[in-house]
Coordinates of C-alpha atoms in Angstrom, one line a residue:
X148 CA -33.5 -7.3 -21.3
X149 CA -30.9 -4.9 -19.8
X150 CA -27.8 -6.5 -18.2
X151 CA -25.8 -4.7 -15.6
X152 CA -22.1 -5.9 -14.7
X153 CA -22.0 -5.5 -11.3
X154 CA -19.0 -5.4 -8.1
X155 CA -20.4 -5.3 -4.5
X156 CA -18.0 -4.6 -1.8
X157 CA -17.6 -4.7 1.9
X158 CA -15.0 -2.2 2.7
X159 CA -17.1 -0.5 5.1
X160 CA -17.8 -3.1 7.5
X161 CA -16.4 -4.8 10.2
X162 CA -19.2 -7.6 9.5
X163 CA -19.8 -10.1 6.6
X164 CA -22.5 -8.4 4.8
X165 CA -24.9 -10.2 2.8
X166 CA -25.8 -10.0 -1.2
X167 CA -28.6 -11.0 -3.3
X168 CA -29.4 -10.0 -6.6
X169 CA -33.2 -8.8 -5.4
X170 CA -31.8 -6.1 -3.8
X171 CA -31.2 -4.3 -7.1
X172 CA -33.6 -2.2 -9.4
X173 CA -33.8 -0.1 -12.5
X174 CA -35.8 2.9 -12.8
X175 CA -36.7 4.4 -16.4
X176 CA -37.0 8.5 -17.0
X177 CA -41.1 8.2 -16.1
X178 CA -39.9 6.8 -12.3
X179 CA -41.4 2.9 -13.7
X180 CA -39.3 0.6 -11.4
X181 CA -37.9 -2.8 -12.3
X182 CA -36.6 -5.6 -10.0
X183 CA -33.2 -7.4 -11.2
X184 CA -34.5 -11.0 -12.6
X185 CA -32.5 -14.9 -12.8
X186 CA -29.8 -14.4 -15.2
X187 CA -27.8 -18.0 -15.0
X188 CA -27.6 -19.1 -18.7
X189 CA -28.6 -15.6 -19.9
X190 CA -25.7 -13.4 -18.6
X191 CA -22.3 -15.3 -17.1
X192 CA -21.5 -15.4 -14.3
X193 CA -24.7 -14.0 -12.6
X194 CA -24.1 -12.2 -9.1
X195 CA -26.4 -14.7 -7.3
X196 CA -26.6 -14.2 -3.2
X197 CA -24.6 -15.1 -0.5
X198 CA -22.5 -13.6 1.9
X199 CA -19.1 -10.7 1.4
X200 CA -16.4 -11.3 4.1
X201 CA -15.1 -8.0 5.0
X202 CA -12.4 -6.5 3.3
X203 CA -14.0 -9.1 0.0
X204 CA -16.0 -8.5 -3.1
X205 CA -18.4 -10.3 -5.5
X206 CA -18.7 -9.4 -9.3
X207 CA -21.2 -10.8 -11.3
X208 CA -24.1 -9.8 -14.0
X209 CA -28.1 -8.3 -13.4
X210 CA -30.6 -9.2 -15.2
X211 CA -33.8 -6.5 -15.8
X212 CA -36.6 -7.3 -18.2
X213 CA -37.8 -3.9 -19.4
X214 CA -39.7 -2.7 -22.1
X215 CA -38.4 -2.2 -25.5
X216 CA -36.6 1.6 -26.2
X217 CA -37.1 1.9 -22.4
X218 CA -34.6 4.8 -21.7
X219 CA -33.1 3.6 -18.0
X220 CA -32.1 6.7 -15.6
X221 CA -30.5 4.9 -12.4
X222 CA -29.9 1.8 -10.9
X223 CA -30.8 1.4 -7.2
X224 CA -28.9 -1.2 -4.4
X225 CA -30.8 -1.4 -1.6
X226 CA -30.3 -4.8 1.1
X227 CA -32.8 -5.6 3.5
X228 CA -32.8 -3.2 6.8
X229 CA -30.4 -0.7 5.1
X230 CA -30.4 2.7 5.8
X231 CA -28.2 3.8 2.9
X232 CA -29.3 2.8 -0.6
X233 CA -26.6 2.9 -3.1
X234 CA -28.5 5.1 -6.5
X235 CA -26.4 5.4 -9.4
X236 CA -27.0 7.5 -12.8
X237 CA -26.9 5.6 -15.6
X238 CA -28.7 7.7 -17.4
X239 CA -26.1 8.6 -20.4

């Protein structure tokens, strides 16, 4: 397993925004693709879904189950109807 912390905030919107922990994947150097998995009693607190009043922020943990020595390059956020993924490195 490969936990992320994660903050998600709506400083862009005018609109509560909603959040859910499947919006979230891993992808490893060969382009494999993982979806974020239940972390409650693995990692604490996990980020869960629900809903980001604007001008508010959640913070909570990600849970992805990958292989063993599986060398991660970025972590993708992508909500349902979005038009702008958020795509991170975290490949170092």
């Amino acid at each position: 397993y490969v936990a992320l912390d994660v903050t998600i905030e709506n400083h862009d919107s005018a609109k509560t925004l909603s959040f859910n922990f499947f919006y979230a994947s891993v992808k490893d150097a060969e382009g494999h693709q993982y979806t974020s998995t239940v972390s409650s009693g693995v990692v604490e607190p996990p980020l869960g879904s629900g809903d980001i009043a604007p001008g508010d922020k959640v913070r909570g943990w990600l849970l992805f189950e990958v292989p063993v020595g599986t060398k991660l390059a970025t972590f993708k956020y992508e909500p349902i109807l979005s038009t702008r993924p958020v795509i991170f490195d975290i490949s170092k």
